[in-house]
Every structure is written in structure tokens, then in C-alpha cells.
Short mmCIF file of N, CA, C and O in Angstrom, two decimals:
data_model
loop_
_atom_site.label_atom_id
_atom_site.label_comp_id
_atom_site.label_asym_id
_atom_site.label_seq_id
_atom_site.Cartn_x
_atom_site.Cartn_y
_atom_site.Cartn_z
N UNK A 207 100.05 150.13 106.26
CA UNK A 207 100.53 151.02 106.99
C UNK A 207 99.55 151.03 108.33
O UNK A 207 98.24 150.76 108.08
N UNK A 208 100.40 151.55 109.61
CA UNK A 208 99.37 151.56 110.73
C UNK A 208 98.95 152.93 110.96
O UNK A 208 99.75 153.89 110.64
N UNK A 209 98.44 153.46 111.73
CA UNK A 209 97.69 154.44 112.38
C UNK A 209 97.52 154.26 113.51
O UNK A 209 96.84 153.37 114.28
N UNK A 210 97.56 155.72 114.21
CA UNK A 210 97.19 155.64 115.98
C UNK A 210 97.12 157.01 115.95
O UNK A 210 97.54 158.00 115.48
N UNK A 211 95.29 157.28 116.59
CA UNK A 211 94.93 158.68 116.65
C UNK A 211 94.70 158.35 118.92
O UNK A 211 93.98 157.67 119.23
N UNK A 212 95.67 159.72 118.78
CA UNK A 212 95.81 159.74 120.69
C UNK A 212 95.38 160.96 121.04
O UNK A 212 95.64 161.87 120.65
N UNK A 213 94.55 160.81 122.20
CA UNK A 213 94.26 162.37 123.15
C UNK A 213 94.93 161.98 124.06
O UNK A 213 95.35 160.93 124.60
N UNK A 214 95.12 163.09 124.69
CA UNK A 214 95.85 162.91 126.22
C UNK A 214 95.05 161.84 127.17
O UNK A 214 95.42 161.60 128.53
N UNK A 215 93.48 161.49 126.89
CA UNK A 215 92.92 161.09 127.79
C UNK A 215 92.97 159.29 127.44
O UNK A 215 92.49 158.64 127.95
N UNK A 216 92.42 159.10 125.64
CA UNK A 216 92.82 157.80 125.65
C UNK A 216 93.30 157.41 123.68
O UNK A 216 93.67 158.93 122.97
N UNK A 217 93.20 156.40 123.43
CA UNK A 217 93.46 156.29 122.32
C UNK A 217 92.44 156.14 121.03
O UNK A 217 91.23 155.04 121.94
N UNK A 218 92.14 156.97 120.51
CA UNK A 218 90.44 157.10 119.71
C UNK A 218 90.98 155.70 118.59
O UNK A 218 89.68 155.24 118.32
N UNK A 219 91.65 155.63 118.05
CA UNK A 219 91.56 155.08 116.46
C UNK A 219 93.17 153.91 116.36
O UNK A 219 94.16 154.91 116.43
N UNK A 220 93.36 153.20 116.10
CA UNK A 220 94.36 152.38 115.61
C UNK A 220 94.06 150.85 114.56
O UNK A 220 92.77 150.27 114.60
N UNK A 221 95.15 150.73 113.78
CA UNK A 221 95.07 149.58 113.13
C UNK A 221 95.57 149.61 111.64
O UNK A 221 96.77 150.89 111.95
N UNK A 222 95.41 149.25 110.97
CA UNK A 222 95.94 148.83 109.50
C UNK A 222 95.26 149.81 108.19
O UNK A 222 93.85 149.17 108.56
N UNK A 223 95.84 151.03 107.71
CA UNK A 223 95.26 151.43 106.83
C UNK A 223 96.05 151.84 105.42
O UNK A 223 97.02 151.53 105.23
N UNK A 224 94.60 151.80 104.11
CA UNK A 224 95.25 152.36 103.01
C UNK A 224 95.76 153.34 102.82
O UNK A 224 96.90 154.00 101.98
N UNK A 225 94.84 153.81 103.66
CA UNK A 225 94.72 155.86 102.81
C UNK A 225 94.64 156.56 104.69
O UNK A 225 93.27 155.99 104.78
N UNK A 226 95.07 157.64 104.59
CA UNK A 226 94.12 158.27 105.16
C UNK A 226 94.68 160.00 104.84
O UNK A 226 95.22 160.36 104.00
N UNK A 227 93.12 160.58 105.23
CA UNK A 227 93.22 161.94 105.30
C UNK A 227 93.16 162.64 106.15
O UNK A 227 92.59 162.43 107.04
N UNK A 228 94.14 164.03 106.42
CA UNK A 228 94.36 164.58 107.96
C UNK A 228 93.77 166.12 107.29
O UNK A 228 93.94 166.27 106.32
N UNK A 229 93.77 166.72 108.58
CA UNK A 229 93.11 168.36 108.25
C UNK A 229 94.38 168.92 108.69
O UNK A 229 94.75 169.59 109.51
N UNK A 230 95.40 169.10 107.77
CA UNK A 230 96.30 169.92 107.95
C UNK A 230 96.20 171.75 108.26
O UNK A 230 95.26 171.54 107.61
N UNK A 231 97.26 172.14 108.81
CA UNK A 231 97.33 173.38 108.98
C UNK A 231 97.00 174.31 107.68
O UNK A 231 96.44 175.52 107.62
N UNK A 232 97.67 174.04 106.38
CA UNK A 232 97.60 174.66 104.84
C UNK A 232 96.74 173.86 104.33
O UNK A 232 97.07 174.02 103.03
N UNK A 233 95.58 173.04 104.61
CA UNK A 233 94.84 172.42 104.20
C UNK A 233 94.65 170.75 103.98
O UNK A 233 95.93 170.60 104.16
N UNK A 234 93.82 170.13 103.87
CA UNK A 234 94.00 168.32 103.66
C UNK A 234 94.67 168.06 103.19
O UNK A 234 95.10 168.24 101.76
N UNK A 235 95.36 167.25 103.60
CA UNK A 235 96.24 166.21 102.59
C UNK A 235 95.88 164.42 103.30
O UNK A 235 95.57 164.43 104.13
N UNK A 236 96.55 164.13 101.79
CA UNK A 236 96.34 162.34 102.03
C UNK A 236 97.74 161.85 102.51
O UNK A 236 98.77 162.07 101.90
N UNK A 237 97.71 160.65 102.93
CA UNK A 237 98.94 159.89 103.15
C UNK A 237 98.82 158.65 102.36
O UNK A 237 97.62 157.88 103.13
N UNK A 238 99.29 158.07 101.60
CA UNK A 238 99.24 156.59 101.54
C UNK A 238 100.68 155.78 101.93
O UNK A 238 101.87 156.39 102.44
N UNK A 239 100.64 154.66 101.37
CA UNK A 239 101.85 153.74 101.40
C UNK A 239 103.02 154.10 101.26
O UNK A 239 102.82 154.55 99.77
N UNK A 240 104.24 154.32 101.68
CA UNK A 240 105.63 154.96 101.65
C UNK A 240 105.57 156.54 101.03
O UNK A 240 106.48 156.76 100.45
N UNK A 241 104.98 156.91 101.47
CA UNK A 241 104.67 158.36 102.00
C UNK A 241 105.68 158.76 102.67
O UNK A 241 106.44 158.39 103.26
N UNK A 242 106.57 160.22 102.23
CA UNK A 242 107.97 160.91 102.54
C UNK A 242 107.48 160.62 104.18
O UNK A 242 106.48 161.40 104.69
N UNK A 243 108.43 160.64 104.63
CA UNK A 243 108.53 161.02 106.46
C UNK A 243 108.08 162.66 106.42
O UNK A 243 108.38 163.54 105.92
N UNK A 244 106.95 162.44 107.35
CA UNK A 244 107.04 164.33 107.73
C UNK A 244 106.28 164.40 109.10
O UNK A 244 105.89 163.20 109.68
N UNK A 245 106.17 165.34 109.41
CA UNK A 245 105.51 166.36 110.77
C UNK A 245 105.10 167.38 110.38
O UNK A 245 105.39 168.16 109.94
N UNK A 246 103.37 167.64 110.78
CA UNK A 246 102.91 168.67 110.41
C UNK A 246 101.85 169.03 111.55
O UNK A 246 101.33 168.20 112.32
N UNK A 247 101.29 170.42 111.97
CA UNK A 247 100.43 170.87 112.32
C UNK A 247 99.09 170.64 111.95
O UNK A 247 99.21 169.84 110.75
N UNK A 248 98.08 169.94 112.67
CA UNK A 248 96.62 169.67 112.40
C UNK A 248 95.93 170.96 113.07
O UNK A 248 95.91 171.38 113.92
N UNK A 249 94.80 171.14 111.93
CA UNK A 249 93.62 172.02 112.64
C UNK A 249 92.31 171.45 112.92
O UNK A 249 92.61 170.03 112.51
N UNK A 250 91.81 171.98 113.18
CA UNK A 250 90.26 171.40 113.55
C UNK A 250 89.60 170.86 111.99
O UNK A 250 89.55 171.24 111.07
N UNK A 251 89.16 169.54 112.23
CA UNK A 251 88.72 168.82 111.16
C UNK A 251 88.93 167.18 111.29
O UNK A 251 88.81 166.79 112.20
N UNK A 252 88.23 166.47 110.23
CA UNK A 252 88.48 165.32 109.97
C UNK A 252 88.98 164.61 109.54
O UNK A 252 90.07 164.93 108.92
N UNK A 253 89.53 163.66 110.66
CA UNK A 253 90.53 162.46 109.83
C UNK A 253 89.61 161.27 109.56
O UNK A 253 88.93 160.43 109.95
N UNK A 254 90.10 161.19 108.35
CA UNK A 254 89.43 159.78 107.29
C UNK A 254 90.04 158.84 106.79
O UNK A 254 91.76 159.00 106.51
N UNK A 255 90.13 157.59 107.32
CA UNK A 255 90.76 156.29 106.91
C UNK A 255 89.66 155.31 106.42
O UNK A 255 89.10 155.58 106.22
N UNK A 256 91.05 154.48 105.35
CA UNK A 256 90.23 153.90 104.56
C UNK A 256 91.08 152.13 105.06
O UNK A 256 92.62 152.39 104.94
N UNK A 257 90.52 151.89 105.75
CA UNK A 257 91.25 150.30 106.36
C UNK A 257 91.88 149.71 105.16
O UNK A 257 91.16 149.78 104.35
N UNK A 258 92.79 148.56 105.29
CA UNK A 258 93.21 148.03 104.46
C UNK A 258 92.02 146.07 104.07
O UNK A 258 92.08 145.82 102.95
N UNK A 259 90.85 146.60 105.13
CA UNK A 259 90.00 145.83 104.55
C UNK A 259 88.67 146.46 103.77
O UNK A 259 87.27 146.06 103.75
N UNK A 260 88.95 147.58 103.49
CA UNK A 260 87.82 148.59 102.84
C UNK A 260 86.97 149.21 103.53
O UNK A 260 86.03 149.83 103.46
N UNK A 261 87.12 149.29 105.01
CA UNK A 261 85.97 149.63 105.69
C UNK A 261 86.45 151.37 105.92
O UNK A 261 87.69 151.32 106.13
N UNK A 262 85.47 151.90 105.79
CA UNK A 262 85.94 153.88 106.24
C UNK A 262 85.74 153.93 107.37
O UNK A 262 84.60 153.69 107.97
N UNK A 263 86.69 155.05 107.97
CA UNK A 263 86.16 155.09 109.55
C UNK A 263 86.58 157.09 109.47
O UNK A 263 87.43 157.31 108.84
N UNK A 264 86.10 157.32 110.62
CA UNK A 264 86.61 159.11 110.61
C UNK A 264 86.31 159.69 111.84
O UNK A 264 85.26 158.85 112.73
N UNK A 265 87.26 160.77 112.13
CA UNK A 265 86.67 161.11 113.61
C UNK A 265 87.22 162.42 113.29
O UNK A 265 88.12 163.04 112.53
N UNK A 266 86.66 163.51 113.89
CA UNK A 266 87.01 164.71 114.06
C UNK A 266 87.95 165.34 115.37
O UNK A 266 87.52 164.98 116.71
N UNK A 267 88.79 166.03 115.07
CA UNK A 267 89.83 166.54 115.78
C UNK A 267 89.95 167.97 116.24
O UNK A 267 89.52 168.58 115.25
N UNK A 268 90.21 168.78 117.39
CA UNK A 268 90.04 169.92 117.31
C UNK A 268 91.31 170.43 117.10
O UNK A 268 91.74 171.94 117.13
N UNK A 269 92.38 169.51 116.58
CA UNK A 269 94.06 170.33 116.08
C UNK A 269 95.10 169.14 116.88
O UNK A 269 94.44 168.14 117.61
N UNK A 270 95.86 169.45 116.56
CA UNK A 270 97.40 168.86 116.70
C UNK A 270 98.61 168.41 116.17
O UNK A 270 98.58 169.73 115.60
N UNK A 271 98.79 167.25 116.16
CA UNK A 271 99.96 167.29 115.02
C UNK A 271 100.59 165.61 115.06
O UNK A 271 99.94 165.09 115.18
N UNK A 272 100.81 165.55 113.54
CA UNK A 272 100.80 164.20 113.00
C UNK A 272 102.35 164.11 112.61
O UNK A 272 103.10 164.76 112.39
N UNK A 273 102.89 162.72 112.68
CA UNK A 273 103.93 162.13 112.38
C UNK A 273 104.02 161.44 111.83
O UNK A 273 102.95 160.31 111.58
N UNK A 274 104.56 161.03 110.19
CA UNK A 274 104.47 159.96 109.62
C UNK A 274 105.83 159.76 109.55
O UNK A 274 106.90 160.40 108.99
N UNK A 275 106.09 158.61 109.73
CA UNK A 275 107.50 157.88 109.44
C UNK A 275 107.50 156.33 109.44
O UNK A 275 106.86 155.42 109.80
N UNK A 276 108.11 156.02 108.42
CA UNK A 276 108.79 154.41 108.02
C UNK A 276 106.75 153.33 108.16
O UNK A 276 106.94 152.61 108.57
N UNK A 277 106.07 154.13 107.41
CA UNK A 277 104.74 153.45 107.24
C UNK A 277 103.97 153.68 108.77
O UNK A 277 103.00 152.85 108.78
N UNK A 278 104.00 154.29 109.16
CA UNK A 278 103.15 154.54 110.44
C UNK A 278 103.31 156.11 110.75
O UNK A 278 103.80 156.69 110.48
N UNK A 279 101.59 155.72 111.31
CA UNK A 279 101.38 157.45 111.10
C UNK A 279 100.38 157.51 112.65
O UNK A 279 99.95 156.71 113.35
N UNK A 280 101.17 158.98 113.55
CA UNK A 280 100.87 158.99 114.53
C UNK A 280 99.91 160.16 114.78
O UNK A 280 101.09 161.58 114.49
N UNK A 281 98.83 160.43 115.39
CA UNK A 281 98.41 161.61 115.33
C UNK A 281 98.15 161.63 117.09
O UNK A 281 97.88 161.06 117.31
N UNK A 282 98.81 162.63 117.39
CA UNK A 282 98.82 163.45 118.68
C UNK A 282 97.42 164.42 118.58
O UNK A 282 98.10 165.61 118.19
N UNK A 283 96.07 164.26 118.96
CA UNK A 283 95.05 165.34 118.69
C UNK A 283 94.97 165.66 119.98
O UNK A 283 95.18 164.92 121.22
N UNK A 284 94.66 167.36 120.39
CA UNK A 284 94.14 167.82 121.96
C UNK A 284 92.80 167.29 121.97
O UNK A 284 92.99 167.01 123.07
N UNK A 285 91.75 166.81 121.21
CA UNK A 285 90.60 166.12 121.70
C UNK A 285 89.68 165.67 120.49
O UNK A 285 89.98 166.17 119.57
N UNK A 286 89.16 165.09 120.83
CA UNK A 286 88.39 164.34 119.74
C UNK A 286 86.51 165.07 119.79
O UNK A 286 86.26 165.01 121.35
N UNK A 287 86.37 165.51 119.01
CA UNK A 287 85.09 166.10 118.83
C UNK A 287 83.97 165.42 118.27
O UNK A 287 83.90 164.67 117.52
N UNK A 288 82.71 165.08 118.99
CA UNK A 288 81.89 164.23 119.35
C UNK A 288 80.86 164.72 118.16
O UNK A 288 80.09 165.81 118.22
N UNK A 289 79.99 163.51 117.47
CA UNK A 289 79.20 164.20 116.38
C UNK A 289 77.51 164.55 117.14
O UNK A 289 77.40 163.70 118.11
#
């Protein structure tokens, strides 16, 4: 499954992942391979991913929208909050 996290300024994260946890407007949720197609609003929070190589990464966003379609996750984030 592929993921792209994009802000208006740059591509923040891209690659092949096993699972992704997203900060949904009604609570966090996970997306795994073959997840049903969806579009959801995202709140301020952490996006966590586990790559197919087993490496965990995360970014904190200020909000945005996610689309899951045909094993591809596209996150359009308002901005990324630096730790």
C-alpha cells in the first residue's frame, strides 16, 4: 500500500506502508491493505505509519483531508507541526 502526505509547500512523507494511523475528525483510525475506499476530514494530531520494512515513522499535522482509494492513501495536510 502506498502513502503520500502532502502540504501546500512540500511532500512530507511518501512510501510503501503496512499500516497507517490517522487523526480522524471523530477519533483516530487505522488503514490496512485492502481497506474500503474513503474520504475523511483530519484533525490536528499524529499520523503514524509502519513501512513494509518494519520502520515506524510519524508526523504531526494541523488538520487536513485523507483519501483512501485502491490501496493508495493520500493525505492533504494544512501544515506539519515540528516537534
